[in-house]
Amino acid sequence: MSNAEATALPALPASLKANPRLGQWLSILADGTVDVRSGKVDLGQGISTALSQIVAGALGVDLKRVRMLPASTTFSPNEGVTSGSLSVQESGSALRQVCLEARDIYLEEAARQLGMGAGAALQLRVQDGQIFSAKGGPSTSYWALADDALLDLAATGRVSVQVMARSPGACHAVGQSVARPDIAGKASGAGAFVHDLRLPGMAFGRIVHPPSTGAVLVSTGLEEVNAMPGVLATLRDGNFLGVVAIGEFEALQACKKLAAVSLWRETGKLPDMHQLGGFLRTQALETTVVGEKTADLAIADQAGTRRFAASYSRPFLAHASIGPSCAVARFTIASEADVLEVWSHTQGIFNLRADLALMLNLRLENVTVHHLEGAGCYGHNGADDVAADAALLARAVAGRPVQVVWSREDELGVAPFGPAMVIDLTAELDAQGHVTHWQHEVWSNGHGLRPGRGKSPVLLAGTLLATPFDCQVAVNAPLAAGGGAERNSVPLYDFPHWKATSHRLLTMPVRSSAMRSLGAHGNVFAAESFMDEMAKVSEINPLAFRLNHLGDPRAREVLQSATAMANWPQRHGRMPEGQGVGLAVTRYKNVGAYCAVVACVDASRDLSVTDLWIAVDVGLVINPDGVRNQIEGGAIQTVSWVLKEAVQFDNTRITSTTWETYPILKFSEVPKVEVHIINRPDQKSVGAGEATHGPVAAAIANALFDATGVRVRDMPFTPERLRQAALAQ
C-alpha cells in the first residue's frame, strides 16, 4: 500500500498496541463466519453485542455472521480488567482498527487472485462478505479467501482511504438497536452462567470463612466432617477452611457441620459505624493534590463576597449480587509442573491468572482462566476470591474439577466493599452570584485492590493461609486512568480558582475495592448538591445557576435536554406538598460520557423516587438499546444505594449479611426512567455504564430538598437519617 493510498492514524488504540497481531483478535472462516476475540468480558452489560456490531460494520458483513468468543487466557488479547465503562472505548476501537486493516488486506488479496492490476483493490466493494467490482467482472468473498496467514501480522495503524470512508456504518450495523442474543436464554432459565457449568467427575466445595477480619482459627473437627456421607476431603491451611463432597447437598451439610465444630478467636478492630466521617479524617493518610487552577482574580475582600462550606458522605457499600460468586477449578499434578484451569466470572482473566500463579507457586503459563458469565457485579466483588477458594480445594482432590459457590452471608460479609467516603466542599461567590473559588477534598480508602497488579496476591484466601500473604491496602488508579477516590473531584464548571485534594487512608479496617463508578458516585453527589445549596441561597434557579458556570457545549446540551424532558420550569418549586424535583449534571471521569438527570421524589409518606429523566451523550452510539439499558440499570442501582444501602457492622463483625439486614430496592419501588440519547457520530464512543451514579444521587438529594426543605448530606436517605437532618436544620 502506497502512502498516497493510505491514511496513517495518529496512533494505534492502546489495547491494539499492547496486542498488535491482527489474528489474535479476528479469524475469518471458510464456513462464512467470523470469530472475534476480545479481552473484555461480558458481565451482563451487553458489550458482546456492541462489539459484534463494530466488527460487522467495519468488515462489511451481516451481524449474524459474527461470533464473539468467551474470553480465555489461552487465546484472548490481554486487555486488563473490564471496568470503568471502557469496553467499547478500548476494545471497540481496537477491533474497529483490526477489522478495517483486515478488510484492506482481503481486498488486496482479492485483487491479486482475480488478476487485477495495481491499485485495483480501491475499485472493489464488500457486501456481506462478498467482494466485487462496481464495474462488474469476476468476484470472490472473504470466505473463499479465508486464510489465517493473511492476518498473521502486526497492525500498522494504516487503512486505505476507501476503507475508512466506508466505515463504520457498513451493513447498517452501527447505530442501530440490536437485540442481545443472550437475553432469551437467561429469561427462560437456560444454563448461561458459571454456576450452571458441569464437567465430568465434578465435585462440590464450600468454604467456612472467618467470622470477622483478623479472626484466628483456634480449633476445628475435621475428623467428624470427614466421616460424613459423601465427603471427599477437608482442608485446613492456617485460617483457610473448606470441604469437598460428591454433591451440592453433601457439601452444604458438611460445611454447616464444619462451621459448628470450629472455634475462632476474634478481636474487635472496626470503627464506630455511626462516626465514619471522624474515623476517615483521623487515620494515617496519603494526601495528593489532584489538580488546581488559579486565575488573576482578587476578590477576597470585595463587598458582597459570600463563603460556603458543607460536608457530604457515603457509607461502605456491598455489591449485593443477586447470584453469589462462583468458580470451577481443576488442578492437575504433573511430573514436570502442576497445571491449574479455572472457569470464573472475573472481570480480569489475566489479572486473576497472575495472582493464582503467585498464591499457588505455579508457572504463569501453567494457569489458564476461562471467562463464564456470573450474575452481574459491576465492580470487584467475590468472583476472584471464590476462584482462589476453588483452586485450593481442587488441589486437595487433584484431577477432579471442583465447583465452589459462596453463601449469601459470604457474598454480603467477606467480598470487597465499595469504600466509605467523606467530602468537604468550600466555595466563595461574588456579589453577582458567580463562584470564584472552589475547593474539593475527599477522604476515603483507595478504590482498587484488584488482582494482578502487584508482587503479592490480594486474593482473600491467600491472606488466610498458614504462610499468609500480607493484606494489602487499597490504592487509587492514576487520574489519567480515571482515578479512584478522586474520580470526578475536578469540577466540570468554569471556576476561575479551584483545587481538588484526595486523602487516601493507609489503613483498611473494612476490606474495600472497586465498585461501580468508584469515587464519582460520592464526589458528584457532593458537588452537585453543593451547587444547589449555593443556588438556593443566591435565589437563582438551579438550572440557570449551573448554566451560568458551564461553558462546555455538550454538558449544556445534556442539561438542557434533561430539563426539557422533565418540563423543569413547570415542576421546580411548583410540585404538590411533599413532592419535588432536582437536577444534576456531570461528565464521567471528566473525559467520558456526559449525563444530566432530573429526579422527582415523593416524601409525603415514605421517601420514594417516582421518575427519572436522563439525557446522555456517549459520542458515537453503537447500540442505542444497549446504551439505554446501561443508563436505566445504573440509575436504578443508584436509587437503591441512595435510599437503602449501607454495610452494617459492630466493633468486630459485619452484621449486614442477609437481605433483611442489607435491603436493596424492590421491583415495586423502581421509578419510571426516561432516557434521551444524543448521538454524535463525529465523536469517539465512550461507555455508558457508570455515568449515572453521581448525578442520580445528587438529583435525588436536590429533589428531596425541593420537596421538604430538608438538606440531607449523608447517604443513605433512610427515615432515621431524614429525621436527624430535619432536627439539625
PDB file of C-alpha atoms in Angstrom, residues 113-331:
ATOM      1  CA  GLN A 113      -6.262 -13.544  -7.048  1.00  0.00           C
ATOM      2  CA  LEU A 114      -8.659 -12.018  -9.562  1.00  0.00           C
ATOM      3  CA  GLY A 115      -5.702 -10.908 -11.658  1.00  0.00           C
ATOM      4  CA  MET A 116      -6.481  -7.231 -11.369  1.00  0.00           C
ATOM      5  CA  GLY A 117      -3.812  -4.559 -11.787  1.00  0.00           C
ATOM      6  CA  ALA A 118      -2.056  -2.383  -9.218  1.00  0.00           C
ATOM      7  CA  GLY A 119      -4.411  -0.195  -7.207  1.00  0.00           C
ATOM      8  CA  ALA A 120      -7.393  -2.265  -8.296  1.00  0.00           C
ATOM      9  CA  ALA A 121      -8.307  -3.011  -4.681  1.00  0.00           C
ATOM     10  CA  LEU A 122      -9.668   0.524  -4.449  1.00  0.00           C
ATOM     11  CA  GLN A 123     -12.306  -0.408  -7.034  1.00  0.00           C
ATOM     12  CA  LEU A 124     -13.586  -3.359  -5.002  1.00  0.00           C
ATOM     13  CA  ARG A 125     -16.609  -3.305  -2.750  1.00  0.00           C
ATOM     14  CA  VAL A 126     -17.774  -5.579   0.072  1.00  0.00           C
ATOM     15  CA  GLN A 127     -21.354  -6.595   0.723  1.00  0.00           C
ATOM     16  CA  ASP A 128     -21.946  -9.174   3.430  1.00  0.00           C
ATOM     17  CA  GLY A 129     -18.511 -10.627   2.796  1.00  0.00           C
ATOM     18  CA  GLN A 130     -18.875 -10.809  -0.981  1.00  0.00           C
ATOM     19  CA  ILE A 131     -16.136  -8.900  -2.825  1.00  0.00           C
ATOM     20  CA  PHE A 132     -16.900  -7.458  -6.246  1.00  0.00           C
ATOM     21  CA  SER A 133     -16.065  -4.565  -8.531  1.00  0.00           C
ATOM     22  CA  ALA A 134     -18.529  -1.808  -9.237  1.00  0.00           C
ATOM     23  CA  LYS A 135     -17.505  -2.181 -12.886  1.00  0.00           C
ATOM     24  CA  GLY A 136     -18.585  -5.829 -12.994  1.00  0.00           C
ATOM     25  CA  GLY A 137     -16.427  -8.833 -13.769  1.00  0.00           C
ATOM     26  CA  PRO A 138     -15.332 -11.731 -11.558  1.00  0.00           C
ATOM     27  CA  SER A 139     -15.973 -11.679  -7.827  1.00  0.00           C
ATOM     28  CA  THR A 140     -14.895 -13.567  -4.730  1.00  0.00           C
ATOM     29  CA  SER A 141     -15.560 -13.423  -0.977  1.00  0.00           C
ATOM     30  CA  TYR A 142     -13.914 -13.355   2.402  1.00  0.00           C
ATOM     31  CA  TRP A 143     -14.935 -16.985   2.795  1.00  0.00           C
ATOM     32  CA  ALA A 144     -13.298 -18.110  -0.452  1.00  0.00           C
ATOM     33  CA  LEU A 145     -10.106 -16.298   0.514  1.00  0.00           C
ATOM     34  CA  ALA A 146     -10.149 -17.327   4.172  1.00  0.00           C
ATOM     35  CA  ASP A 147      -6.601 -17.929   5.355  1.00  0.00           C
ATOM     36  CA  ASP A 148      -5.261 -17.353   8.878  1.00  0.00           C
ATOM     37  CA  ALA A 149      -1.868 -16.483   7.386  1.00  0.00           C
ATOM     38  CA  LEU A 150      -3.306 -13.288   5.917  1.00  0.00           C
ATOM     39  CA  LEU A 151      -3.859 -11.877   9.395  1.00  0.00           C
ATOM     40  CA  ASP A 152      -0.701 -13.273  10.961  1.00  0.00           C
ATOM     41  CA  LEU A 153       0.944  -9.872  11.094  1.00  0.00           C
ATOM     42  CA  ALA A 154       1.016  -6.798  13.298  1.00  0.00           C
ATOM     43  CA  ALA A 155      -1.376  -3.906  12.965  1.00  0.00           C
ATOM     44  CA  THR A 156       0.120  -0.938  11.166  1.00  0.00           C
ATOM     45  CA  GLY A 157      -2.321   1.808  12.017  1.00  0.00           C
ATOM     46  CA  ARG A 158      -2.754   2.449   8.298  1.00  0.00           C
ATOM     47  CA  VAL A 159      -6.015   1.936   6.451  1.00  0.00           C
ATOM     48  CA  SER A 160      -6.860   2.882   2.895  1.00  0.00           C
ATOM     49  CA  VAL A 161      -8.931   5.993   2.347  1.00  0.00           C
ATOM     50  CA  GLN A 162     -11.551   3.879   0.584  1.00  0.00           C
ATOM     51  CA  VAL A 163     -11.991   1.594   3.579  1.00  0.00           C
ATOM     52  CA  MET A 164     -12.007   4.473   6.064  1.00  0.00           C
ATOM     53  CA  ALA A 165     -14.655   6.322   4.063  1.00  0.00           C
ATOM     54  CA  ARG A 166     -16.998   3.332   4.117  1.00  0.00           C
ATOM     55  CA  SER A 167     -16.690   2.694   7.836  1.00  0.00           C
ATOM     56  CA  PRO A 168     -18.054   2.168  10.439  1.00  0.00           C
ATOM     57  CA  GLY A 169     -21.587   2.115   9.069  1.00  0.00           C
ATOM     58  CA  ALA A 170     -21.386  -0.745   6.588  1.00  0.00           C
ATOM     59  CA  CYS A 171     -24.373  -3.113   6.653  1.00  0.00           C
ATOM     60  CA  HIS A 172     -26.082  -0.580   8.957  1.00  0.00           C
ATOM     61  CA  ALA A 173     -24.654  -2.499  11.929  1.00  0.00           C
ATOM     62  CA  VAL A 174     -23.505   0.537  13.918  1.00  0.00           C
ATOM     63  CA  GLY A 175     -26.030   2.935  15.374  1.00  0.00           C
ATOM     64  CA  GLN A 176     -28.940   0.510  15.293  1.00  0.00           C
ATOM     65  CA  SER A 177     -30.674  -1.094  18.249  1.00  0.00           C
ATOM     66  CA  VAL A 178     -29.868  -4.793  18.124  1.00  0.00           C
ATOM     67  CA  ALA A 179     -31.468  -7.375  20.377  1.00  0.00           C
ATOM     68  CA  ARG A 180     -28.993  -9.167  22.613  1.00  0.00           C
ATOM     69  CA  PRO A 181     -28.892 -12.876  21.713  1.00  0.00           C
ATOM     70  CA  ASP A 182     -28.239 -13.914  25.322  1.00  0.00           C
ATOM     71  CA  ILE A 183     -31.418 -12.500  26.835  1.00  0.00           C
ATOM     72  CA  ALA A 184     -33.877 -15.159  25.667  1.00  0.00           C
ATOM     73  CA  GLY A 185     -31.910 -17.988  27.244  1.00  0.00           C
ATOM     74  CA  LYS A 186     -31.470 -16.134  30.503  1.00  0.00           C
ATOM     75  CA  ALA A 187     -35.147 -15.270  30.658  1.00  0.00           C
ATOM     76  CA  SER A 188     -36.125 -18.889  30.058  1.00  0.00           C
ATOM     77  CA  GLY A 189     -33.690 -20.282  32.607  1.00  0.00           C
ATOM     78  CA  ALA A 190     -31.273 -21.900  30.166  1.00  0.00           C
ATOM     79  CA  GLY A 191     -27.843 -22.662  31.590  1.00  0.00           C
ATOM     80  CA  ALA A 192     -25.908 -19.477  30.938  1.00  0.00           C
ATOM     81  CA  PHE A 193     -23.755 -18.901  33.995  1.00  0.00           C
ATOM     82  CA  VAL A 194     -20.650 -20.389  35.563  1.00  0.00           C
ATOM     83  CA  HIS A 195     -22.990 -21.741  38.237  1.00  0.00           C
ATOM     84  CA  ASP A 196     -24.516 -23.991  35.554  1.00  0.00           C
ATOM     85  CA  LEU A 197     -21.213 -25.477  34.381  1.00  0.00           C
ATOM     86  CA  ARG A 198     -20.963 -29.232  34.851  1.00  0.00           C
ATOM     87  CA  LEU A 199     -17.774 -31.109  33.986  1.00  0.00           C
ATOM     88  CA  PRO A 200     -17.200 -34.880  34.113  1.00  0.00           C
ATOM     89  CA  GLY A 201     -16.346 -36.042  37.615  1.00  0.00           C
ATOM     90  CA  MET A 202     -17.149 -32.679  39.161  1.00  0.00           C
ATOM     91  CA  ALA A 203     -17.057 -32.341  42.934  1.00  0.00           C
ATOM     92  CA  PHE A 204     -18.533 -29.539  45.014  1.00  0.00           C
ATOM     93  CA  GLY A 205     -16.777 -27.402  47.599  1.00  0.00           C
ATOM     94  CA  ARG A 206     -17.795 -24.953  50.286  1.00  0.00           C
ATOM     95  CA  ILE A 207     -15.789 -22.564  52.453  1.00  0.00           C
ATOM     96  CA  VAL A 208     -16.070 -21.710  56.136  1.00  0.00           C
ATOM     97  CA  HIS A 209     -14.817 -18.136  56.207  1.00  0.00           C
ATOM     98  CA  PRO A 210     -13.531 -16.487  59.384  1.00  0.00           C
ATOM     99  CA  PRO A 211     -16.402 -14.713  61.162  1.00  0.00           C
ATOM    100  CA  SER A 212     -14.522 -11.410  61.166  1.00  0.00           C
ATOM    101  CA  THR A 213     -11.411  -9.757  59.813  1.00  0.00           C
ATOM    102  CA  GLY A 214      -8.345 -10.977  61.668  1.00  0.00           C
ATOM    103  CA  ALA A 215     -10.133 -13.892  63.357  1.00  0.00           C
ATOM    104  CA  VAL A 216      -7.829 -16.820  64.169  1.00  0.00           C
ATOM    105  CA  LEU A 217      -8.924 -20.456  63.950  1.00  0.00           C
ATOM    106  CA  VAL A 218      -8.252 -21.977  67.364  1.00  0.00           C
ATOM    107  CA  SER A 219      -9.569 -25.500  66.739  1.00  0.00           C
ATOM    108  CA  THR A 220     -11.760 -27.484  64.376  1.00  0.00           C
ATOM    109  CA  GLY A 221     -13.115 -31.018  63.991  1.00  0.00           C
ATOM    110  CA  LEU A 222     -12.028 -32.252  60.581  1.00  0.00           C
ATOM    111  CA  GLU A 223     -12.378 -35.899  61.589  1.00  0.00           C
ATOM    112  CA  GLU A 224     -16.083 -35.509  62.307  1.00  0.00           C
ATOM    113  CA  VAL A 225     -16.661 -33.883  58.942  1.00  0.00           C
ATOM    114  CA  ASN A 226     -14.551 -36.409  57.034  1.00  0.00           C
ATOM    115  CA  ALA A 227     -16.773 -39.154  58.407  1.00  0.00           C
ATOM    116  CA  MET A 228     -19.920 -37.635  56.905  1.00  0.00           C
ATOM    117  CA  PRO A 229     -21.510 -39.311  53.847  1.00  0.00           C
ATOM    118  CA  GLY A 230     -20.243 -38.052  50.504  1.00  0.00           C
ATOM    119  CA  VAL A 231     -17.313 -36.035  51.866  1.00  0.00           C
ATOM    120  CA  LEU A 232     -14.211 -36.398  49.699  1.00  0.00           C
ATOM    121  CA  ALA A 233     -11.802 -34.122  51.571  1.00  0.00           C
ATOM    122  CA  THR A 234     -11.495 -31.372  54.119  1.00  0.00           C
ATOM    123  CA  LEU A 235      -8.809 -28.728  54.031  1.00  0.00           C
ATOM    124  CA  ARG A 236      -7.348 -26.588  56.770  1.00  0.00           C
ATOM    125  CA  ASP A 237      -4.417 -24.361  55.867  1.00  0.00           C
ATOM    126  CA  GLY A 238      -3.941 -21.809  58.622  1.00  0.00           C
ATOM    127  CA  ASN A 239      -7.243 -19.939  58.777  1.00  0.00           C
ATOM    128  CA  PHE A 240      -8.445 -21.280  55.433  1.00  0.00           C
ATOM    129  CA  LEU A 241     -11.094 -23.921  55.988  1.00  0.00           C
ATOM    130  CA  GLY A 242     -13.115 -25.840  53.405  1.00  0.00           C
ATOM    131  CA  VAL A 243     -14.702 -29.103  52.379  1.00  0.00           C
ATOM    132  CA  VAL A 244     -15.177 -31.044  49.135  1.00  0.00           C
ATOM    133  CA  ALA A 245     -18.036 -33.509  48.578  1.00  0.00           C
ATOM    134  CA  ILE A 246     -19.624 -35.530  45.802  1.00  0.00           C
ATOM    135  CA  GLY A 247     -22.711 -33.310  45.551  1.00  0.00           C
ATOM    136  CA  GLU A 248     -24.027 -29.851  46.435  1.00  0.00           C
ATOM    137  CA  PHE A 249     -26.261 -31.135  49.221  1.00  0.00           C
ATOM    138  CA  GLU A 250     -23.450 -33.128  50.807  1.00  0.00           C
ATOM    139  CA  ALA A 251     -21.119 -30.128  50.546  1.00  0.00           C
ATOM    140  CA  LEU A 252     -23.641 -27.839  52.224  1.00  0.00           C
ATOM    141  CA  GLN A 253     -24.292 -30.261  55.067  1.00  0.00           C
ATOM    142  CA  ALA A 254     -20.580 -30.775  55.613  1.00  0.00           C
ATOM    143  CA  CYS A 255     -19.956 -27.024  55.570  1.00  0.00           C
ATOM    144  CA  LYS A 256     -22.601 -26.456  58.254  1.00  0.00           C
ATOM    145  CA  LYS A 257     -21.018 -29.158  60.387  1.00  0.00           C
ATOM    146  CA  LEU A 258     -17.529 -27.781  59.850  1.00  0.00           C
ATOM    147  CA  ALA A 259     -18.666 -24.321  60.930  1.00  0.00           C
ATOM    148  CA  ALA A 260     -20.318 -25.760  64.017  1.00  0.00           C
ATOM    149  CA  VAL A 261     -17.190 -27.619  65.189  1.00  0.00           C
ATOM    150  CA  SER A 262     -14.799 -24.717  64.561  1.00  0.00           C
ATOM    151  CA  LEU A 263     -13.731 -22.253  67.255  1.00  0.00           C
ATOM    152  CA  TRP A 264     -12.404 -18.809  66.336  1.00  0.00           C
ATOM    153  CA  ARG A 265     -10.685 -16.099  68.365  1.00  0.00           C
ATOM    154  CA  GLU A 266     -11.861 -12.632  67.338  1.00  0.00           C
ATOM    155  CA  THR A 267     -10.554  -9.147  68.056  1.00  0.00           C
ATOM    156  CA  GLY A 268     -12.694  -6.015  67.839  1.00  0.00           C
ATOM    157  CA  LYS A 269     -10.960  -3.638  65.436  1.00  0.00           C
ATOM    158  CA  LEU A 270     -13.734  -1.984  63.459  1.00  0.00           C
ATOM    159  CA  PRO A 271     -14.539   1.725  63.793  1.00  0.00           C
ATOM    160  CA  ASP A 272     -17.833   3.169  65.013  1.00  0.00           C
ATOM    161  CA  MET A 273     -20.216   2.724  62.086  1.00  0.00           C
ATOM    162  CA  HIS A 274     -22.036   5.916  63.076  1.00  0.00           C
ATOM    163  CA  GLN A 275     -18.875   8.047  63.173  1.00  0.00           C
ATOM    164  CA  LEU A 276     -17.254   7.096  59.880  1.00  0.00           C
ATOM    165  CA  GLY A 277     -16.509  10.686  58.917  1.00  0.00           C
ATOM    166  CA  GLY A 278     -14.425  11.262  62.025  1.00  0.00           C
ATOM    167  CA  PHE A 279     -12.684   7.925  61.563  1.00  0.00           C
ATOM    168  CA  LEU A 280     -11.736   8.629  57.950  1.00  0.00           C
ATOM    169  CA  ARG A 281     -10.312  12.044  58.807  1.00  0.00           C
ATOM    170  CA  THR A 282      -8.111  10.827  61.674  1.00  0.00           C
ATOM    171  CA  GLN A 283      -6.295   7.893  60.073  1.00  0.00           C
ATOM    172  CA  ALA A 284      -2.813   7.844  58.598  1.00  0.00           C
ATOM    173  CA  LEU A 285      -3.191   9.393  55.162  1.00  0.00           C
ATOM    174  CA  GLU A 286      -1.515   9.840  51.832  1.00  0.00           C
ATOM    175  CA  THR A 287      -2.517  13.269  50.539  1.00  0.00           C
ATOM    176  CA  THR A 288      -2.431  14.133  46.852  1.00  0.00           C
ATOM    177  CA  VAL A 289      -3.349  17.351  45.103  1.00  0.00           C
ATOM    178  CA  VAL A 290      -5.492  16.072  42.246  1.00  0.00           C
ATOM    179  CA  GLY A 291      -5.424  19.352  40.358  1.00  0.00           C
ATOM    180  CA  GLU A 292      -5.769  23.079  40.759  1.00  0.00           C
ATOM    181  CA  LYS A 293      -6.297  26.236  38.803  1.00  0.00           C
ATOM    182  CA  THR A 294      -5.619  29.832  39.714  1.00  0.00           C
ATOM    183  CA  ALA A 295      -6.559  32.968  37.892  1.00  0.00           C
ATOM    184  CA  ASP A 296      -5.561  36.597  38.214  1.00  0.00           C
ATOM    185  CA  LEU A 297      -8.577  37.432  40.285  1.00  0.00           C
ATOM    186  CA  ALA A 298      -8.548  39.041  43.726  1.00  0.00           C
ATOM    187  CA  ILE A 299     -11.971  39.137  45.340  1.00  0.00           C
ATOM    188  CA  ALA A 300     -11.393  38.054  48.909  1.00  0.00           C
ATOM    189  CA  ASP A 301     -12.124  41.480  50.314  1.00  0.00           C
ATOM    190  CA  GLN A 302     -14.762  42.589  47.825  1.00  0.00           C
ATOM    191  CA  ALA A 303     -18.111  43.648  49.194  1.00  0.00           C
ATOM    192  CA  GLY A 304     -20.808  41.032  48.846  1.00  0.00           C
ATOM    193  CA  THR A 305     -18.474  38.011  48.836  1.00  0.00           C
ATOM    194  CA  ARG A 306     -20.136  35.010  50.439  1.00  0.00           C
ATOM    195  CA  ARG A 307     -18.450  31.852  51.689  1.00  0.00           C
ATOM    196  CA  PHE A 308     -19.999  28.394  51.797  1.00  0.00           C
ATOM    197  CA  ALA A 309     -18.889  25.118  53.335  1.00  0.00           C
ATOM    198  CA  ALA A 310     -20.536  21.706  53.606  1.00  0.00           C
ATOM    199  CA  SER A 311     -19.613  18.046  54.151  1.00  0.00           C
ATOM    200  CA  TYR A 312     -21.144  15.015  52.477  1.00  0.00           C
ATOM    201  CA  SER A 313     -20.665  11.289  52.888  1.00  0.00           C
ATOM    202  CA  ARG A 314     -21.496   7.834  51.712  1.00  0.00           C
ATOM    203  CA  PRO A 315     -21.130   4.567  53.679  1.00  0.00           C
ATOM    204  CA  PHE A 316     -19.416   1.324  52.762  1.00  0.00           C
ATOM    205  CA  LEU A 317     -21.486  -0.387  50.073  1.00  0.00           C
ATOM    206  CA  ALA A 318     -21.846  -4.076  49.233  1.00  0.00           C
ATOM    207  CA  HIS A 319     -22.079  -5.373  45.666  1.00  0.00           C
ATOM    208  CA  ALA A 320     -25.084  -7.436  46.731  1.00  0.00           C
ATOM    209  CA  SER A 321     -25.041  -9.508  43.541  1.00  0.00           C
ATOM    210  CA  ILE A 322     -28.277 -11.460  43.191  1.00  0.00           C
ATOM    211  CA  GLY A 323     -26.288 -14.586  42.296  1.00  0.00           C
ATOM    212  CA  PRO A 324     -23.485 -15.371  44.774  1.00  0.00           C
ATOM    213  CA  SER A 325     -19.927 -15.661  43.479  1.00  0.00           C
ATOM    214  CA  CYS A 326     -18.965 -18.984  41.915  1.00  0.00           C
ATOM    215  CA  ALA A 327     -15.981 -20.645  40.228  1.00  0.00           C
ATOM    216  CA  VAL A 328     -14.849 -24.029  38.974  1.00  0.00           C
ATOM    217  CA  ALA A 329     -11.227 -25.190  39.138  1.00  0.00           C
ATOM    218  CA  ARG A 330      -9.302 -28.271  38.106  1.00  0.00           C
ATOM    219  CA  PHE A 331      -5.806 -28.902  39.456  1.00  0.00           C
TER     220      PHE A 331
END
